[in-house]
Short mmCIF file of C-alpha atoms in Angstrom, two decimals:
data_model
loop_
_atom_site.label_atom_id
_atom_site.label_comp_id
_atom_site.label_asym_id
_atom_site.label_seq_id
_atom_site.Cartn_x
_atom_site.Cartn_y
_atom_site.Cartn_z
CA MET A 1 -164.41 79.16 -41.51
CA THR A 2 -162.63 75.92 -40.68
CA LEU A 3 -165.77 73.89 -41.39
CA LEU A 4 -166.34 75.78 -44.63
CA ARG A 5 -162.72 75.16 -45.70
CA GLN A 6 -163.04 71.46 -44.89
CA PHE A 7 -166.28 71.27 -46.87
CA LYS A 8 -164.68 72.97 -49.89
CA THR A 9 -161.63 70.69 -49.68
CA LYS A 10 -163.75 67.56 -49.51
CA THR A 11 -165.94 68.77 -52.38
CA MET A 12 -162.89 69.46 -54.53
CA GLN A 13 -161.47 66.03 -53.75
CA GLN A 14 -164.74 64.36 -54.75
CA ALA A 15 -164.89 66.43 -57.93
CA THR A 16 -161.29 65.48 -58.76
CA LEU A 17 -162.00 61.78 -58.23
CA PHE A 18 -165.11 62.02 -60.41
CA LEU A 19 -163.15 63.82 -63.13
CA LEU A 20 -160.41 61.17 -63.06
CA PHE A 21 -163.04 58.42 -63.25
CA PHE A 22 -164.78 60.18 -66.13
CA LEU A 23 -161.52 60.66 -68.03
CA SER A 24 -160.64 57.01 -67.43
CA CYS A 25 -163.96 55.90 -68.91
CA TRP A 26 -163.62 58.37 -71.77
CA THR A 27 -160.13 57.06 -72.58
CA HIS A 28 -161.40 53.48 -72.40
CA VAL A 29 -164.22 54.19 -74.82
CA PHE A 30 -162.31 56.39 -77.25
CA ALA A 31 -158.83 54.87 -77.20
CA THR A 32 -158.03 53.90 -80.78
CA HIS A 33 -158.43 50.15 -80.99
CA ASN A 34 -160.07 47.96 -83.66
CA ARG A 35 -158.36 47.53 -87.03
CA GLY A 36 -160.29 44.65 -88.62
CA GLY A 37 -161.89 41.28 -88.02
CA VAL A 38 -164.37 38.56 -88.95
CA ILE A 39 -166.84 36.11 -87.38
CA GLU A 40 -166.46 32.39 -88.21
CA TYR A 41 -168.55 29.42 -87.09
CA THR A 42 -168.23 25.63 -87.08
CA ALA A 43 -171.11 23.12 -86.96
CA MET A 44 -170.81 20.71 -84.02
CA GLY A 45 -174.02 18.70 -84.68
CA ASN A 46 -177.60 18.77 -83.41
CA GLY A 47 -177.95 22.50 -84.11
CA GLN A 48 -174.95 23.48 -81.97
CA TYR A 49 -172.27 25.80 -83.36
CA GLU A 50 -168.93 27.04 -82.16
CA VAL A 51 -168.59 30.74 -82.98
CA ARG A 52 -165.25 32.54 -83.19
CA VAL A 53 -165.10 36.34 -83.13
CA ILE A 54 -161.68 37.32 -84.48
CA THR A 55 -160.51 40.91 -84.07
CA TYR A 56 -157.26 42.66 -84.97
CA THR A 57 -156.41 45.49 -82.60
CA LYS A 58 -153.76 48.08 -81.88
CA ILE A 59 -151.68 47.28 -78.82
CA SER A 60 -149.66 50.47 -78.35
CA PRO A 61 -150.79 53.08 -75.76
CA PRO A 62 -153.44 54.37 -75.36
CA SER A 63 -155.06 51.53 -77.33
CA ASN A 64 -154.01 48.96 -74.74
CA GLN A 65 -156.45 50.62 -72.33
CA ALA A 66 -159.27 49.38 -74.55
CA ASP A 67 -158.03 45.78 -74.61
CA ARG A 68 -161.00 43.41 -74.28
CA PRO A 69 -160.72 40.11 -72.35
CA ASP A 70 -164.31 39.36 -73.41
CA LEU A 71 -166.96 40.53 -75.88
CA ALA A 72 -170.76 40.41 -76.11
CA VAL A 73 -172.20 38.34 -78.98
CA ASN A 74 -175.71 38.80 -80.34
CA TRP A 75 -176.84 35.36 -81.56
CA GLY A 76 -179.62 36.78 -83.75
CA ASP A 77 -182.36 34.41 -82.57
CA GLY A 78 -183.93 36.56 -79.87
CA SER A 79 -181.96 35.01 -77.04
CA PRO A 80 -179.97 37.29 -74.68
CA GLU A 81 -176.51 38.44 -75.69
CA THR A 82 -173.73 36.27 -74.26
CA ILE A 83 -170.34 37.39 -72.96
CA VAL A 84 -167.72 35.20 -74.65
CA GLN A 85 -164.17 34.96 -73.34
CA ARG A 86 -160.97 35.54 -75.27
CA THR A 87 -159.23 32.22 -75.82
CA SER A 88 -156.04 33.36 -77.55
CA THR A 89 -153.94 36.39 -78.51
CA THR A 90 -151.18 36.52 -81.12
CA THR A 91 -149.02 39.42 -82.32
CA VAL A 92 -149.20 39.10 -86.10
CA ALA A 93 -147.44 42.36 -87.10
CA PRO A 94 -145.98 45.44 -85.41
CA ASP A 95 -148.76 46.97 -83.28
CA VAL A 96 -151.31 44.38 -84.47
CA GLN A 97 -152.75 41.75 -82.14
CA ARG A 98 -155.12 38.98 -83.22
CA ASN A 99 -157.74 38.16 -80.58
CA ILE A 100 -159.99 35.09 -80.78
CA TYR A 101 -163.14 34.96 -78.65
CA THR A 102 -164.96 31.63 -78.61
CA GLY A 103 -168.50 30.67 -77.61
CA THR A 104 -171.14 28.05 -78.44
CA HIS A 105 -174.82 28.36 -79.21
CA THR A 106 -177.65 26.03 -80.23
CA TYR A 107 -180.11 26.99 -82.97
CA ASN A 108 -183.36 25.72 -84.37
CA ASN A 109 -183.69 25.56 -88.17
CA GLY A 110 -183.72 29.02 -89.72
CA THR A 111 -181.50 31.88 -90.90
CA TYR A 112 -179.78 34.02 -88.28
CA LEU A 113 -177.47 37.04 -88.16
CA ILE A 114 -174.68 36.67 -85.57
CA SER A 115 -173.09 40.01 -84.66
CA MET A 116 -170.66 41.83 -82.39
CA SER A 117 -170.26 45.55 -81.74
CA ASP A 118 -167.39 47.34 -79.97
CA PRO A 119 -167.37 51.08 -79.15
CA ASN A 120 -164.66 52.27 -81.51
CA ARG A 121 -162.49 51.75 -84.56
CA ASN A 122 -158.97 53.11 -84.52
CA ASP A 123 -158.60 56.73 -85.54
CA GLY A 124 -157.42 58.17 -88.83
CA ILE A 125 -159.09 55.81 -91.32
CA GLN A 126 -158.95 57.91 -94.47
CA ASN A 127 -162.12 56.64 -96.16
CA ILE A 128 -164.40 56.70 -93.10
CA ASN A 129 -165.92 60.00 -91.96
CA GLY A 130 -163.10 62.05 -93.46
CA GLY A 131 -160.52 60.31 -91.26
CA ASN A 132 -162.41 60.99 -88.01
CA SER A 133 -163.15 57.32 -87.39
CA ILE A 134 -162.38 57.01 -83.69
CA GLY A 135 -165.97 57.68 -82.56
CA ILE A 136 -167.51 55.13 -84.98
CA SER A 137 -168.43 51.72 -83.64
CA PHE A 138 -166.64 48.64 -84.93
CA TYR A 139 -169.17 46.00 -86.01
CA LEU A 140 -168.88 42.44 -87.34
CA GLU A 141 -171.58 40.04 -88.57
CA ALA A 142 -172.03 36.63 -90.15
CA THR A 143 -175.13 34.92 -91.55
CA ILE A 144 -175.80 31.33 -90.54
CA VAL A 145 -178.34 29.06 -92.26
CA VAL A 146 -179.40 26.15 -90.05
CA ASN A 147 -181.12 23.41 -92.06
CA GLY A 148 -179.78 20.13 -90.73
CA THR A 149 -176.76 20.01 -93.08
CA ASN A 150 -174.20 21.03 -90.43
CA ASN A 151 -172.74 23.78 -92.59
CA SER A 152 -169.64 25.62 -91.37
CA SER A 153 -168.52 29.07 -92.47
CA VAL A 154 -165.57 30.18 -94.54
CA ARG A 155 -162.29 30.09 -92.60
CA TYR A 156 -159.58 32.70 -93.14
CA LEU A 157 -155.88 31.84 -92.98
CA GLY A 158 -154.57 35.39 -93.34
CA PRO A 159 -154.88 38.46 -91.10
CA ALA A 160 -157.37 41.25 -91.76
CA VAL A 161 -154.57 43.84 -91.85
CA ILE A 162 -152.36 44.30 -94.92
CA TYR A 163 -149.57 46.74 -95.74
CA GLY A 164 -148.77 48.62 -98.91
CA THR A 165 -146.69 51.53 -100.16
CA ILE A 166 -147.53 54.64 -102.15
CA GLY A 167 -147.24 54.11 -105.90
CA ILE A 168 -146.81 50.32 -105.70
CA PRO A 169 -149.70 47.96 -106.59
CA LEU A 170 -151.32 46.33 -103.56
CA ARG A 171 -152.70 42.82 -104.17
CA PHE A 172 -154.74 41.14 -101.44
CA GLN A 173 -156.64 37.88 -101.05
CA GLY A 174 -158.15 37.01 -97.66
CA MET A 175 -157.00 33.37 -97.89
CA GLY A 176 -160.49 32.08 -97.19
CA TYR A 177 -161.70 28.57 -97.88
CA ASP A 178 -164.88 26.65 -97.19
CA THR A 179 -164.38 23.56 -95.04
CA ASP A 180 -167.42 21.91 -96.69
CA GLY A 181 -166.15 22.53 -100.23
CA ASP A 182 -169.01 24.90 -101.10
CA VAL A 183 -168.75 27.48 -103.89
CA ILE A 184 -167.79 30.92 -102.53
CA CYS A 185 -168.86 34.13 -104.25
CA TYR A 186 -167.22 37.35 -103.08
CA ASP A 187 -168.22 40.98 -103.27
CA LEU A 188 -167.24 44.31 -101.74
CA VAL A 189 -169.75 45.82 -99.32
CA THR A 190 -169.79 48.92 -97.15
CA PRO A 191 -168.49 48.35 -93.60
CA LYS A 192 -171.17 48.75 -90.93
CA GLN A 193 -171.33 50.33 -87.49
CA SER A 194 -174.49 48.49 -86.41
CA ARG A 195 -176.95 45.91 -87.70
CA THR A 196 -178.90 48.53 -89.62
CA THR A 197 -176.37 51.30 -90.28
CA ASN A 198 -173.36 51.58 -92.59
CA VAL A 199 -170.32 53.44 -91.29
CA MET A 200 -170.59 57.20 -91.52
CA GLY A 201 -169.06 58.94 -94.52
CA TYR A 202 -167.69 55.85 -96.28
CA GLN A 203 -165.79 56.33 -99.56
CA ASP A 204 -164.18 53.91 -102.00
CA ILE A 205 -160.43 53.63 -101.46
CA THR A 206 -159.84 55.19 -104.88
CA ASP A 207 -161.97 58.22 -103.98
CA ILE A 208 -159.14 59.36 -101.70
CA ALA A 209 -156.66 61.40 -103.75
CA PRO A 210 -158.17 60.22 -107.06
CA GLY A 211 -156.04 60.18 -110.16
CA VAL A 212 -155.45 58.40 -113.43
CA ASN A 213 -153.60 55.48 -111.79
CA ASN A 214 -155.62 55.33 -108.56
CA LEU A 215 -157.74 52.36 -109.65
CA TYR A 216 -158.71 48.95 -108.35
CA THR A 217 -160.16 45.65 -109.56
CA PHE A 218 -161.99 42.97 -107.61
CA ASP A 219 -162.52 39.35 -108.70
CA ALA A 220 -165.81 37.84 -107.49
CA SER A 221 -164.62 34.26 -107.97
CA ASN A 222 -161.76 34.41 -105.47
CA GLY A 223 -161.97 37.71 -103.56
CA TYR A 224 -158.78 39.07 -105.13
CA LEU A 225 -158.45 42.85 -104.67
CA VAL A 226 -155.82 44.74 -106.69
CA TRP A 227 -155.27 48.43 -105.90
CA GLU A 228 -153.13 49.71 -108.74
CA SER A 229 -151.48 52.77 -107.19
CA PRO A 230 -152.36 54.05 -103.69
CA GLN A 231 -151.80 57.79 -103.61
CA LEU A 232 -152.03 58.88 -99.96
CA VAL A 233 -150.35 57.63 -96.79
CA GLY A 234 -152.76 56.38 -94.16
CA GLN A 235 -155.19 53.66 -93.12
CA TYR A 236 -158.17 52.50 -95.19
CA SER A 237 -161.02 50.06 -94.57
CA VAL A 238 -162.76 47.68 -96.96
CA ALA A 239 -165.30 44.92 -96.25
CA ILE A 240 -165.25 41.70 -98.28
CA ARG A 241 -168.31 39.46 -98.12
CA ALA A 242 -168.00 35.72 -98.83
CA ARG A 243 -171.29 33.97 -99.63
CA GLU A 244 -171.47 30.17 -99.72
CA TYR A 245 -173.61 28.16 -102.16
CA ARG A 246 -174.15 24.40 -102.23
CA ASN A 247 -175.68 23.13 -105.47
CA GLY A 248 -176.96 26.65 -106.04
CA VAL A 249 -178.53 26.93 -102.57
CA TYR A 250 -177.45 29.78 -100.28
CA MET A 251 -175.76 28.43 -97.14
CA GLY A 252 -174.54 31.52 -95.27
CA ALA A 253 -172.04 34.38 -95.38
CA THR A 254 -169.16 36.03 -93.56
CA ILE A 255 -167.88 39.60 -93.91
CA MET A 256 -164.19 40.27 -93.37
CA ASP A 257 -163.52 43.86 -92.29
CA VAL A 258 -160.01 44.57 -93.63
CA GLN A 259 -157.66 47.43 -92.81
CA ILE A 260 -155.14 48.51 -95.46
CA VAL A 261 -152.14 50.48 -94.19
CA ILE A 262 -150.33 52.52 -96.85
CA GLY A 263 -146.84 53.67 -95.90
CA SER A 264 -144.63 56.45 -97.21
CA GLY A 265 -141.85 54.41 -98.80
CA ALA A 266 -140.26 56.04 -101.83
CA VAL A 267 -141.93 55.17 -105.11
CA MET A 268 -139.81 52.39 -106.58
CA PRO A 269 -140.30 49.22 -108.66
CA GLN A 270 -142.26 46.48 -106.95
CA PRO A 271 -140.21 43.49 -105.80
CA ASN A 272 -139.91 41.07 -108.68
CA TRP A 273 -141.95 37.85 -108.89
CA THR A 274 -140.73 34.87 -110.92
CA LEU A 275 -143.25 32.06 -111.43
CA SER A 276 -142.68 28.66 -112.98
CA GLY A 277 -146.01 26.93 -113.49
CA PRO A 278 -149.63 27.94 -114.20
CA ILE A 279 -151.61 30.13 -111.79
CA ARG A 280 -154.90 28.75 -113.13
CA ASP A 281 -155.28 25.10 -114.13
CA THR A 282 -157.70 22.16 -114.34
CA LEU A 283 -156.43 18.79 -113.12
CA ALA A 284 -157.68 15.22 -113.00
CA PRO A 285 -157.29 13.09 -109.86
CA GLY A 286 -153.80 11.59 -109.73
CA MET A 287 -152.30 14.38 -111.85
CA PRO A 288 -149.48 16.06 -109.88
CA PHE A 289 -149.35 19.84 -109.69
CA SER A 290 -146.29 21.93 -108.93
CA ILE A 291 -145.52 25.63 -109.04
CA SER A 292 -142.30 27.39 -108.10
CA ALA A 293 -142.14 31.04 -107.14
CA ALA A 294 -139.37 33.48 -106.31
CA TYR A 295 -139.70 36.91 -104.74
CA ALA A 296 -136.68 39.21 -104.94
CA ASP A 297 -135.83 42.85 -104.32
CA ALA A 298 -133.27 44.73 -106.41
CA GLN A 299 -132.67 47.30 -103.63
CA SER A 300 -131.55 44.52 -101.22
CA ASN A 301 -134.49 44.98 -98.87
CA ALA A 302 -135.36 41.98 -96.72
CA VAL A 303 -138.07 39.74 -98.23
CA ARG A 304 -139.93 36.57 -97.31
CA LEU A 305 -142.25 34.26 -99.26
CA GLU A 306 -145.07 32.12 -97.83
CA ALA A 307 -147.95 29.97 -99.15
CA PHE A 308 -151.45 29.56 -97.71
CA SER A 309 -154.06 26.98 -98.79
CA GLU A 310 -156.64 24.55 -97.44
CA THR A 311 -154.52 21.79 -99.03
CA LEU A 312 -151.60 22.85 -96.86
CA GLU A 313 -153.85 23.05 -93.79
CA SER A 314 -155.01 19.46 -94.35
CA GLY A 315 -151.47 18.20 -95.02
CA ALA A 316 -152.35 17.01 -98.53
CA ALA A 317 -149.91 19.48 -100.15
CA SER A 318 -146.45 20.65 -99.20
CA THR A 319 -144.12 23.60 -99.72
CA THR A 320 -140.36 23.84 -99.56
CA ASN A 321 -138.56 27.16 -99.19
CA PHE A 322 -135.18 27.96 -100.75
CA PRO A 323 -134.03 31.33 -99.37
CA GLN A 324 -131.21 32.90 -101.39
CA GLY A 325 -129.76 35.56 -99.19
CA ASN A 326 -131.64 38.33 -97.43
CA SER A 327 -133.26 39.89 -100.50
CA LYS A 328 -134.58 36.80 -102.32
CA ASP A 329 -136.80 33.94 -101.23
CA SER A 330 -138.29 31.11 -103.28
CA LEU A 331 -140.55 28.15 -102.69
CA THR A 332 -142.11 25.18 -104.46
CA TYR A 333 -145.71 24.13 -103.84
CA GLN A 334 -146.64 20.50 -104.67
CA TRP A 335 -149.97 18.66 -104.55
CA MET A 336 -151.33 15.36 -105.86
CA PRO A 337 -155.15 15.61 -105.90
CA THR A 338 -157.21 12.45 -105.37
CA ALA A 339 -160.72 11.39 -106.37
CA ALA A 340 -161.96 12.77 -103.04
CA ASP A 341 -160.84 16.26 -104.12
CA VAL A 342 -163.20 16.43 -107.12
CA ARG A 343 -165.68 19.32 -106.68
CA CYS A 344 -167.02 22.40 -108.44
CA ALA A 345 -165.41 24.95 -106.14
CA PRO A 346 -161.81 25.83 -106.99
CA TYR A 347 -158.88 25.32 -104.65
CA ILE A 348 -157.20 28.65 -103.92
CA ASP A 349 -153.51 28.80 -103.08
CA THR A 350 -152.23 32.24 -102.07
CA LEU A 351 -148.56 33.10 -102.40
CA LYS A 352 -147.65 35.96 -100.08
CA GLY A 353 -144.50 37.96 -100.63
CA SER A 354 -143.44 40.53 -98.04
CA ALA A 355 -140.73 43.17 -98.21
CA THR A 356 -139.56 45.98 -95.97
CA TYR A 357 -138.89 49.47 -97.32
CA SER A 358 -139.38 52.43 -95.00
CA SER A 359 -142.72 50.70 -94.49
CA GLU A 360 -143.96 47.12 -94.81
CA LEU A 361 -145.18 45.83 -98.18
CA SER A 362 -147.33 42.71 -98.69
CA ASP A 363 -148.16 41.24 -102.07
CA HIS A 364 -150.39 38.27 -102.92
CA ILE A 365 -150.48 36.07 -106.03
CA VAL A 366 -153.51 33.77 -106.41
CA VAL A 367 -153.24 30.24 -107.82
CA GLN A 368 -156.66 28.82 -108.75
CA LEU A 369 -157.02 25.07 -109.35
CA TYR A 370 -160.05 23.02 -110.48
CA ILE A 371 -160.22 19.25 -109.95
CA ARG A 372 -162.44 17.40 -112.44
CA ASP A 373 -162.85 13.68 -113.17
CA GLY A 374 -164.61 13.95 -116.53
CA THR A 375 -168.10 13.05 -115.28
CA PRO A 376 -170.96 15.33 -116.42
CA ASN A 377 -171.63 18.25 -114.07
CA ASN A 378 -173.17 21.71 -114.05
CA CYS A 379 -170.16 23.37 -112.44
CA ASP A 380 -170.05 26.21 -114.97
CA SER A 381 -173.52 27.29 -113.88
CA LEU A 382 -172.81 26.84 -110.18
CA LEU A 383 -169.59 28.82 -110.43
CA ASN A 384 -171.27 31.78 -112.12
CA CYS A 385 -171.13 34.18 -109.19
CA ALA A 386 -172.88 36.87 -111.24
CA GLN A 387 -176.18 34.97 -110.93
CA PHE A 388 -175.98 35.54 -107.16
CA ASN A 389 -175.47 39.30 -107.66
CA SER A 390 -171.80 39.08 -106.77
CA VAL A 391 -169.96 42.16 -107.95
CA ARG A 392 -166.93 42.35 -110.18
CA ARG A 393 -165.36 45.81 -110.06
CA THR A 394 -163.64 46.82 -113.28
CA GLN A 395 -160.74 49.10 -114.00
CA ASN A 396 -161.10 52.65 -115.17
CA ALA A 397 -162.71 52.40 -118.60
CA ASP A 398 -162.43 54.89 -121.43
CA LEU A 399 -165.81 56.58 -121.21
CA ALA A 400 -164.65 59.30 -123.62
CA VAL A 401 -165.39 62.00 -121.03
CA ARG A 402 -164.96 65.59 -122.17
CA VAL A 403 -164.99 68.53 -119.75
CA TRP A 404 -165.32 72.03 -121.12
CA PRO A 405 -164.25 74.69 -120.53
CA ASN A 406 -161.26 73.49 -118.49
CA PRO A 407 -159.93 75.66 -116.80
CA LEU A 408 -163.45 76.19 -115.49
CA GLY A 409 -165.28 79.45 -115.37
CA GLU A 410 -168.62 79.77 -113.59
CA TYR A 411 -169.59 76.33 -114.80
CA GLY A 412 -168.22 73.17 -116.39
CA VAL A 413 -169.93 70.74 -118.75
CA PHE A 414 -169.26 67.01 -118.34
CA GLU A 415 -170.03 65.05 -121.50
CA LEU A 416 -169.75 61.27 -121.97
CA GLY A 417 -169.12 59.73 -125.38
CA THR A 418 -172.17 57.45 -125.07
CA VAL A 419 -175.47 57.59 -123.21
CA PRO A 420 -175.14 55.24 -120.18
CA SER A 421 -178.00 53.17 -118.82
CA GLY A 422 -178.88 54.29 -115.32
CA ALA A 423 -177.67 57.18 -113.23
CA VAL A 424 -174.19 58.74 -113.35
CA ARG A 425 -172.53 59.89 -110.12
CA LEU A 426 -170.18 62.89 -110.16
CA LEU A 427 -167.73 63.28 -107.26
CA VAL A 428 -165.50 66.33 -106.86
CA PHE A 429 -162.37 66.30 -104.64
CA ASP A 430 -159.88 68.94 -103.61
CA ALA A 431 -156.14 68.58 -104.29
CA THR A 432 -155.63 66.56 -101.08
CA GLY A 433 -158.30 64.01 -102.04
CA LYS A 434 -161.00 65.29 -99.69
CA LEU A 435 -164.50 64.75 -101.07
CA LEU A 436 -166.18 68.14 -101.50
CA GLU A 437 -169.50 67.16 -103.00
CA GLN A 438 -171.30 64.64 -105.18
CA ARG A 439 -174.07 65.00 -107.73
CA GLN A 440 -176.16 62.50 -109.69
CA PHE A 441 -177.59 62.88 -113.18
CA GLU A 442 -179.13 60.96 -116.05
CA GLY A 443 -177.98 60.97 -119.65
CA ASN A 444 -174.56 61.82 -121.06
CA ARG A 445 -174.29 65.54 -120.28
CA TYR A 446 -174.29 67.55 -117.06
CA THR A 447 -173.64 71.22 -116.34
CA TYR A 448 -171.81 71.69 -113.07
CA ASP A 449 -172.08 75.05 -111.27
CA THR A 450 -168.59 75.93 -109.98
CA GLU A 451 -169.45 79.23 -108.33
CA ALA A 452 -168.77 77.83 -104.81
CA LEU A 453 -165.29 76.51 -105.76
CA PRO A 454 -162.31 78.74 -104.97
CA ALA A 455 -159.58 78.98 -107.59
CA GLY A 456 -157.31 75.94 -107.55
CA LEU A 457 -156.73 72.32 -108.59
CA TYR A 458 -159.47 69.67 -108.21
CA PHE A 459 -160.16 66.10 -109.27
CA TYR A 460 -163.39 64.54 -110.53
CA ARG A 461 -164.70 61.02 -110.77
CA LEU A 462 -167.63 59.95 -112.96
CA GLN A 463 -169.08 56.65 -111.72
CA LEU A 464 -171.54 54.48 -113.70
CA GLU A 465 -173.93 52.01 -112.09
CA ASP A 466 -172.14 49.06 -113.73
CA GLY A 467 -168.92 49.91 -111.86
CA ARG A 468 -167.07 51.66 -114.69
CA PHE A 469 -165.65 55.07 -113.92
CA GLN A 470 -163.30 57.74 -115.17
CA THR A 471 -161.25 60.31 -113.29
CA GLY A 472 -159.56 63.50 -114.31
CA LYS A 473 -158.30 66.96 -113.24
CA LEU A 474 -160.22 70.23 -113.01
CA ILE A 475 -158.72 73.70 -112.78
CA ARG A 476 -160.86 76.54 -111.42
CA GLN A 477 -159.63 79.99 -112.41
#
C-alpha cells in the first residue's frame, strides 16, 4: 500500500507539473499582445538591406508574458528564417510599447516579400472575427524591389495606435514619407494573418454599429483616413498600404497595420482648430512657407499640439510652440524650400492635436506642399494614384434607396434609384452592430426574405463596387 501511495503521489506531482507547464505555454501563446505594426527597410548598398520590424504591443498583465525579445523574419528569397533581436523599446502611450527589431539581409535582383508572423493579436478587436481576435495570428509584410537603385521603404513617424471618442470625428495620417522622394500611393487593404490568408471575419470599421453618420473617407494621395462618427466603444484594426513609384515604375510597398481605440467619452464638440495659412499649396524654391495652428478645448481638458514631417526630420524646417494654458496649444511651422527640394511627390506635414476626455483623443490635420521650379514635367500623370489601382473611398452617397414595406413583413424589397454597374452587396446588422448576414445581387432591386429575423430593430448597408454605399434602419414586426 505504501508503494502504491508513493506511486500515486509521484504521478500526481508529475501531472501537476505538466499541467502548470501546459498552462504557462497556453498563456504565453494566447496572452493578448499585438496592437499594430509595420516593416521598414533601408538600402545599405551592394544588395544589402537593413530591415526593421516595428510592433506596438500591450504591456499590462497578462500581455507582458508574451513580450518578445526577438522575432523570426522570413526574407522571402528562399533562405532560412532569421531570428532578429529587439534593439529598442519605447512606451508611446498608456499600455502601448513600441518594439523595434533590426536585422540585415543581402538580396540578388528581384522582387521579394519580407514577412513576420506572431501567434496572436490582442483580444476584443471589434471588426475581426466578431471581436474574438485573440486566437488570430498577427502578420506584417513589406515588398522590396531590388534592381540596383538602392531603394528604401517608406518611413513612419507616428505610432500605429490612435485614439478616438464616440461621436467625434477621428482623423488619422500615418506620417509616412519616402526617403528617396518617390511618389507614394495609398490604399486600404484587409489585414492578414499569414502570407496567403486574410484575417478571419474582417469587416469595415463602419460595418460595426452602422448608421447615417457612421461613415469614412480615405485619400489615396496622402493616406488620410477620416472616420466621421464612431458609434461603438472598442478596438478596431485597419491596414494601410503605401506603394512607391519612381517615374511611374513600381519600387516596393509597406503595409501599416493600425489599431484604432474608441473610448466612451461623452459626445461633445471636437476641440477647436484654428489655422492661419494654406493646408495645400505649390511653392517655388526660395519661397518661404509658414502656417500657424492652434488647438483648444472649451471644456478645459488638457491638450497638446505637435508637428511631424520629413522636413522637420532633416532639420530643413522648424516649429515653435506657444502653449496658452492647459487647454490651448499653438505652434508655427516654417520652411524655406530650395532647388534640391523640387520633385513630383508632395511634402506632407501632419499636425497632431491630442486631448484628454474620459478617454484619449487624437486628431490629425494634413498640410500638403508641392515644390515646382517651372520646368516642364509630367508630375500630374505620375501623381495620378488611380492609374496604379489605388483606392479612394467616398462618403455615403445618396443612392436613392427605397425599402418597402418598412416595418418589414415576411420580406422586404430594396430598390435603388439607378441601375448600378457591377454587383451590389447587402449587409444586415442587429441593433448592436453585429453582422448577421450578407447577400449579393445584380441590378437595382432585390427581395430580401426576412422570415429568419426575429421582431426588432436592424440596420442595413448597401455597398456598390465603386465604394459608394448607403445605410439605413429596418424594423421587423
